[in-house]
XYZ file of C-alpha atoms in Angstrom:
439
model
C 17.265 20.427 33.067
C 15.633 17.883 30.602
C 18.716 17.302 28.872
C 20.660 16.400 31.945
C 18.298 13.753 33.049
C 19.186 12.328 29.437
C 22.824 12.969 29.641
C 23.023 10.367 32.496
C 21.810 7.649 30.077
C 23.957 8.951 27.174
C 27.120 8.924 29.357
C 26.928 5.149 29.660
C 28.276 5.125 26.021
C 32.338 5.892 27.088
C 33.065 7.482 23.701
C 30.396 10.035 24.223
C 31.347 10.600 27.784
C 34.715 11.648 26.451
C 33.218 13.881 23.593
C 30.952 15.698 26.140
C 33.778 16.413 28.829
C 35.679 17.739 26.243
C 33.170 19.943 24.819
C 32.270 21.215 28.165
C 35.677 22.538 28.772
C 36.398 23.968 24.919
C 32.722 25.729 24.872
C 33.246 27.086 28.528
C 36.827 28.492 27.666
C 35.340 30.090 24.253
C 32.073 31.615 26.340
C 34.780 33.122 28.801
C 36.662 34.615 26.009
C 33.775 35.658 23.999
C 31.914 37.365 26.638
C 35.360 38.654 28.457
C 33.526 37.315 31.632
C 30.569 39.859 31.527
C 28.426 37.893 33.686
C 30.608 35.623 35.745
C 30.852 33.099 33.101
C 34.033 31.801 34.343
C 32.158 30.971 37.964
C 29.349 29.135 35.875
C 31.489 27.454 33.901
C 33.783 26.271 36.769
C 30.820 25.586 39.125
C 29.634 23.260 36.338
C 32.953 21.203 35.898
C 32.840 20.883 39.986
C 29.649 19.178 39.814
C 30.327 17.182 36.515
C 33.895 15.963 38.169
C 32.126 12.899 39.763
C 30.037 12.476 36.591
C 32.911 12.250 34.108
C 35.020 10.035 36.615
C 31.977 7.395 37.140
C 31.273 7.281 32.907
C 34.759 7.006 31.989
C 34.954 10.748 30.174
C 38.092 11.976 31.853
C 41.043 12.377 29.442
C 43.365 12.420 32.393
C 42.878 12.016 36.096
C 43.109 15.756 37.185
C 41.547 17.532 34.196
C 38.641 19.438 35.985
C 41.142 20.656 38.449
C 43.362 21.848 35.679
C 40.306 23.372 33.499
C 38.798 25.168 36.468
C 42.226 26.765 37.080
C 42.251 27.505 33.491
C 38.818 29.200 33.262
C 39.617 31.647 36.209
C 42.962 32.610 35.094
C 41.534 33.461 31.594
C 38.614 35.312 33.097
C 40.977 37.218 35.446
C 43.048 38.342 32.207
C 40.311 39.071 29.881
C 37.545 40.698 31.893
C 37.117 44.387 31.410
C 36.377 45.550 35.216
C 39.491 44.232 37.297
C 38.866 42.497 40.769
C 41.197 42.866 43.555
C 43.979 40.022 43.668
C 44.853 39.184 47.238
C 48.576 38.378 47.301
C 48.280 36.221 50.435
C 46.863 33.299 47.914
C 49.843 33.937 45.564
C 52.049 33.445 48.781
C 49.929 29.974 49.822
C 50.549 28.392 46.433
C 54.112 29.492 46.634
C 54.238 27.778 50.279
C 52.540 24.743 48.450
C 55.272 24.309 46.043
C 58.443 24.180 48.677
C 57.278 20.671 49.651
C 58.302 19.622 46.088
C 61.868 19.914 47.244
C 61.383 17.260 49.792
C 59.432 14.761 48.365
C 60.978 11.203 48.547
C 59.278 9.216 46.145
C 60.673 5.445 45.356
C 61.728 4.716 42.358
C 60.141 3.346 39.827
C 56.924 5.261 41.116
C 56.172 8.495 39.097
C 57.324 11.746 40.898
C 55.190 13.649 38.535
C 52.155 11.641 38.897
C 52.484 11.850 42.811
C 53.268 15.438 43.217
C 50.068 16.250 40.798
C 47.818 13.921 42.630
C 48.670 15.513 45.983
C 48.922 19.088 44.696
C 46.592 19.886 41.981
C 43.723 19.979 44.379
C 45.216 22.409 46.754
C 46.369 24.516 43.803
C 43.152 24.725 42.140
C 41.818 25.817 45.479
C 44.573 28.645 45.549
C 43.446 29.901 41.827
C 39.650 29.848 43.119
C 40.665 31.685 46.347
C 42.519 34.353 43.990
C 39.586 34.646 41.736
C 36.797 34.822 44.120
C 38.382 36.777 46.923
C 35.751 39.637 47.953
C 34.057 39.334 44.663
C 30.588 41.010 44.680
C 28.001 38.739 44.183
C 23.978 39.392 44.475
C 21.854 36.406 45.473
C 20.360 35.947 41.992
C 23.587 35.535 40.647
C 24.903 33.385 43.501
C 22.026 31.036 42.950
C 22.647 30.995 39.398
C 26.162 29.757 39.914
C 24.822 26.883 42.090
C 22.118 26.177 39.466
C 25.165 25.802 37.463
C 26.762 23.409 39.948
C 23.705 21.302 40.318
C 22.881 20.548 36.434
C 25.506 17.733 36.307
C 24.266 16.426 39.599
C 20.851 15.861 37.929
C 22.938 13.730 34.990
C 24.291 11.382 38.120
C 21.060 11.049 39.384
C 19.916 9.824 35.960
C 23.198 7.866 35.510
C 22.705 5.849 38.636
C 19.286 5.141 37.747
C 20.790 3.368 34.509
C 23.764 2.169 35.801
C 23.302 0.376 39.270
C 21.126 -2.839 39.450
C 17.563 -3.086 41.499
C 18.032 -2.411 45.192
C 16.849 -5.895 45.948
C 19.999 -7.273 44.024
C 22.385 -5.189 45.992
C 23.996 -7.009 49.138
C 24.116 -4.109 51.693
C 26.657 -4.734 54.625
C 28.301 -2.411 56.917
C 30.615 -0.692 54.927
C 30.001 2.125 51.937
C 28.637 0.500 48.806
C 30.293 0.753 45.733
C 27.573 -1.062 43.626
C 24.854 1.643 44.811
C 27.608 4.463 43.930
C 27.822 3.194 40.377
C 31.233 1.780 40.619
C 32.713 4.740 41.746
C 34.049 6.238 45.194
C 30.955 6.241 47.886
C 32.252 9.172 49.585
C 32.451 11.310 46.475
C 29.275 10.092 45.217
C 27.661 10.658 48.617
C 29.253 14.087 48.867
C 28.200 15.540 45.513
C 24.649 14.496 45.910
C 24.268 15.919 49.216
C 25.504 19.254 47.545
C 22.623 18.857 45.148
C 20.251 18.463 48.005
C 21.612 21.532 49.443
C 21.293 23.698 46.092
C 17.644 22.745 45.652
C 17.001 23.911 49.307
C 18.691 26.728 48.749
C 16.268 27.466 45.921
C 13.332 26.539 47.726
C 14.076 28.848 50.966
C 14.319 31.953 48.349
C 11.194 30.850 46.550
C 12.926 30.072 43.368
C 11.968 27.147 41.678
C 14.759 24.953 39.876
C 12.891 23.064 37.590
C 10.219 25.860 37.562
C 7.703 23.157 39.077
C 7.729 23.102 42.692
C 6.503 19.021 42.919
C 9.582 18.169 40.458
C 12.181 20.137 42.557
C 10.465 18.115 45.873
C 10.876 14.940 44.242
C 14.310 15.437 43.087
C 15.426 16.452 46.789
C 13.775 13.236 47.988
C 15.489 11.070 45.075
C 18.767 12.846 45.953
C 18.963 12.260 49.575
C 17.757 8.573 48.806
C 20.212 7.859 46.581
C 22.817 9.175 48.673
C 21.695 7.219 51.689
C 22.151 4.386 49.385
C 25.962 4.877 48.976
C 26.472 3.890 52.732
C 29.074 6.591 52.894
C 28.512 8.596 56.006
C 31.026 11.141 55.454
C 29.587 12.702 52.341
C 25.777 12.786 53.734
C 26.670 14.128 57.189
C 28.649 16.886 55.596
C 25.535 17.960 53.474
C 23.165 17.934 56.623
C 25.353 19.730 58.997
C 25.912 22.614 56.169
C 21.938 22.616 55.439
C 21.300 22.818 59.057
C 23.933 25.453 59.359
C 22.570 27.343 56.389
C 18.415 26.912 57.510
C 19.240 28.432 60.847
C 20.979 31.728 59.686
C 18.261 31.626 56.796
C 15.540 31.713 59.696
C 17.654 34.282 61.574
C 17.820 36.626 58.662
C 13.966 36.182 57.846
C 12.476 36.632 61.285
C 9.662 38.486 59.544
C 8.848 35.245 57.613
C 9.359 32.875 60.381
C 6.242 30.930 59.901
C 6.727 30.570 56.299
C 10.302 29.349 56.479
C 9.658 26.948 59.216
C 6.641 25.548 56.795
C 9.175 24.606 54.365
C 11.671 23.306 56.550
C 9.233 20.858 58.179
C 8.034 19.800 54.784
C 11.891 18.935 54.156
C 12.516 17.266 57.666
C 8.972 15.199 57.191
C 10.241 13.627 53.987
C 13.667 13.269 54.958
C 12.586 11.206 57.973
C 10.270 8.977 55.623
C 12.673 8.253 52.930
C 15.177 7.137 55.833
C 12.664 4.814 57.298
C 11.875 3.553 53.608
C 15.608 3.108 52.570
C 16.286 1.305 56.155
C 13.419 -1.135 55.118
C 14.448 -1.551 51.607
C 18.394 -2.417 52.834
C 16.949 -5.062 55.567
C 18.039 -2.736 58.484
C 21.789 -2.466 57.180
C 21.207 1.588 57.287
C 20.959 1.700 61.020
C 23.945 -0.556 61.149
C 26.005 1.532 59.029
C 25.319 4.857 61.043
C 25.694 3.220 64.365
C 29.107 1.683 63.402
C 27.997 -2.046 63.268
C 28.733 -4.692 60.870
C 26.484 -6.698 58.824
C 25.549 -8.859 61.872
C 24.778 -6.089 64.163
C 27.789 -6.336 66.105
C 29.841 -3.049 67.023
C 32.972 -2.121 65.121
C 35.750 -1.016 67.292
C 37.046 1.627 64.735
C 34.352 4.252 63.646
C 36.892 5.957 61.031
C 37.363 2.545 58.901
C 41.140 2.924 59.229
C 41.190 7.004 58.924
C 42.667 7.101 62.254
C 45.674 5.150 61.689
C 46.594 7.060 58.419
C 45.885 10.454 60.451
C 48.519 9.158 63.062
C 50.790 8.194 60.623
C 50.971 11.563 59.134
C 51.486 13.343 62.514
C 54.105 10.895 62.731
C 55.559 12.293 59.913
C 55.223 15.929 61.119
C 56.830 15.067 64.203
C 60.073 13.435 62.680
C 60.184 16.215 60.070
C 58.928 19.411 62.227
C 59.898 22.153 59.750
C 59.286 20.874 55.923
C 57.626 17.775 56.523
C 58.062 14.308 54.847
C 57.761 16.062 51.103
C 54.785 16.267 48.847
C 53.492 12.772 47.632
C 56.035 10.987 50.091
C 53.258 10.023 52.945
C 51.684 7.369 51.181
C 55.351 5.519 50.206
C 56.169 6.001 54.004
C 53.151 3.990 54.985
C 54.049 1.368 52.467
C 57.428 1.042 54.277
C 55.835 0.491 57.946
C 52.517 -1.174 57.245
C 53.106 -3.085 53.514
C 50.163 -1.368 52.305
C 49.712 1.445 49.645
C 46.902 3.819 51.215
C 46.456 7.400 49.998
C 45.576 10.110 52.791
C 41.703 10.538 53.202
C 42.372 13.746 55.289
C 44.034 16.769 53.507
C 44.427 18.635 56.909
C 46.916 15.455 58.011
C 48.342 15.283 55.055
C 49.213 18.757 54.792
C 50.808 18.742 58.230
C 52.518 15.394 57.486
C 53.988 16.176 54.060
C 54.710 20.353 54.552
C 55.437 20.308 58.279
C 55.310 23.804 59.921
C 54.497 25.272 56.646
C 51.272 23.081 56.632
C 50.322 24.405 59.748
C 50.621 28.039 58.610
C 48.641 27.156 55.334
C 46.066 25.543 57.426
C 45.772 28.421 59.698
C 45.389 30.923 56.696
C 42.699 28.806 55.180
C 40.280 28.828 58.069
C 40.990 32.434 59.346
C 40.503 34.138 56.142
C 37.152 32.795 55.150
C 36.005 33.411 58.715
C 36.995 37.237 59.013
C 35.346 37.451 55.281
C 31.929 36.101 56.625
C 32.297 37.931 59.674
C 31.649 41.188 58.155
C 28.663 40.536 56.249
C 24.871 40.048 56.892
C 23.330 37.014 58.368
C 21.641 35.852 54.892
C 25.266 36.036 53.539
C 26.896 34.327 56.611
C 23.962 31.434 55.993
C 25.486 30.887 52.467
C 29.298 31.529 53.259
C 29.192 29.223 56.383
C 27.638 26.217 54.539
C 30.334 26.661 51.878
C 33.041 26.638 54.384
C 31.658 23.645 56.054
C 31.261 21.667 52.691
C 34.911 22.109 52.206
C 36.165 21.733 55.684
C 34.192 18.421 56.235
C 34.759 17.302 52.648
C 38.651 17.446 53.052
C 38.561 15.757 56.380
C 36.509 12.472 55.026
C 38.072 12.244 51.633
C 40.814 14.770 51.190
C 40.879 16.771 47.449
C 40.031 13.789 45.213
C 37.646 15.687 43.121
C 37.685 19.319 42.322
C 34.513 20.322 44.409
C 36.332 21.009 47.748
C 38.675 23.838 45.835
C 35.873 25.297 43.903
C 33.301 25.606 47.099
C 36.227 26.920 49.349
C 36.618 29.949 46.649
C 32.845 30.641 47.014
C 33.429 31.077 50.828
C 35.612 34.069 50.108
C 32.950 36.086 48.113
C 30.889 39.212 49.096
C 27.196 38.801 48.760
C 24.944 41.952 48.207
C 21.286 42.398 47.864
C 19.883 41.520 44.446
C 20.414 43.448 41.368
C 18.702 43.195 37.647
C 20.310 40.072 36.083
C 20.011 37.910 33.150
C 17.868 34.867 33.372
C 19.175 31.682 34.906
C 21.654 29.657 32.871
C 21.887 32.589 30.029
C 25.592 32.353 30.035
C 25.791 28.695 29.476
C 23.949 29.177 26.330
C 25.898 31.728 24.853
């Protein structure tokens, strides 16, 4: 924990960022091989990669753009091969990956653009999701082990907090307006930064409700929840923050239902979180000169209501639906949507919505893919108790809403989708938190 607070400062050194990113991949891979995935090392190291994707993009630690997506797929495939206790592999997700590949045959990428890069940019996320789904489908996790996985997911998010503290100017020197703020987001995409900070809030609250301290000191846990929420607000990205809030509300509602015998204690914790959340909102609004309200009420810096709530996403969505209607069976082809928009608008705009991209670039095959991706986790959660539904539903919400406002730019949506497919059981005796990362 303390190391990751220091890590945010160290990652300001570009060379160190690349060294650390590579070290994580190598050490994680060797840990999985050495332990033969005996304590879900693959899940924990993959969680760490999913949480650190934004961190290394912010700090220049990536050796190539989609490194974490490939590394997560490598970890999970390796674990499936080396683990002693073989888990069920559902062929439906192998079929899902094969369906994705069909769209490559219909790609229409103009010269001199790189066909390989266009395909990798658009398919690395969905294929990484497919590998995660194959690995996690109906895999058994106790609450303790699941919280350990979430702990690994949140560790690099702590480093992001530290990096933002050192990298961004004083709030009084930042010009806030009616749009997402790249300066307050550490120079990286506000959508992605806000989303991953919101995930951090969720992980801390999950630990809090299960009476497991993240830092061993409750005061520090509370402080980090507040600071995560504050930094997420400062990004001025609505999609990322609202996604986290909806997921947390869903989780808290089902958690209360599953703990009806301790409802007073649960409401006390939730009440405290809501009080501090409102306080942080009021403080942040004042610190940004009222611009926070303008952003969330869809007004510009002058307070004038904007016509488009989606900041141009509706136009992109419509262009991809048009691609579906013109090419209903196989779609426009993988990676073609951006270049079709270039022809019609003169602007190179990548999709922000993975659902519409699948429909536009894969046609009716995309409809089948989406149907599979939505129904399978719902049926999986339906058969499980309320406390399990709380987690699985929150994971599904994070995936579904994230791909609708920032597509699959980073590896987190694919990984969290995989977690929505697990089976959650009552606790069993397990190793101390984070032990597998030390081996």
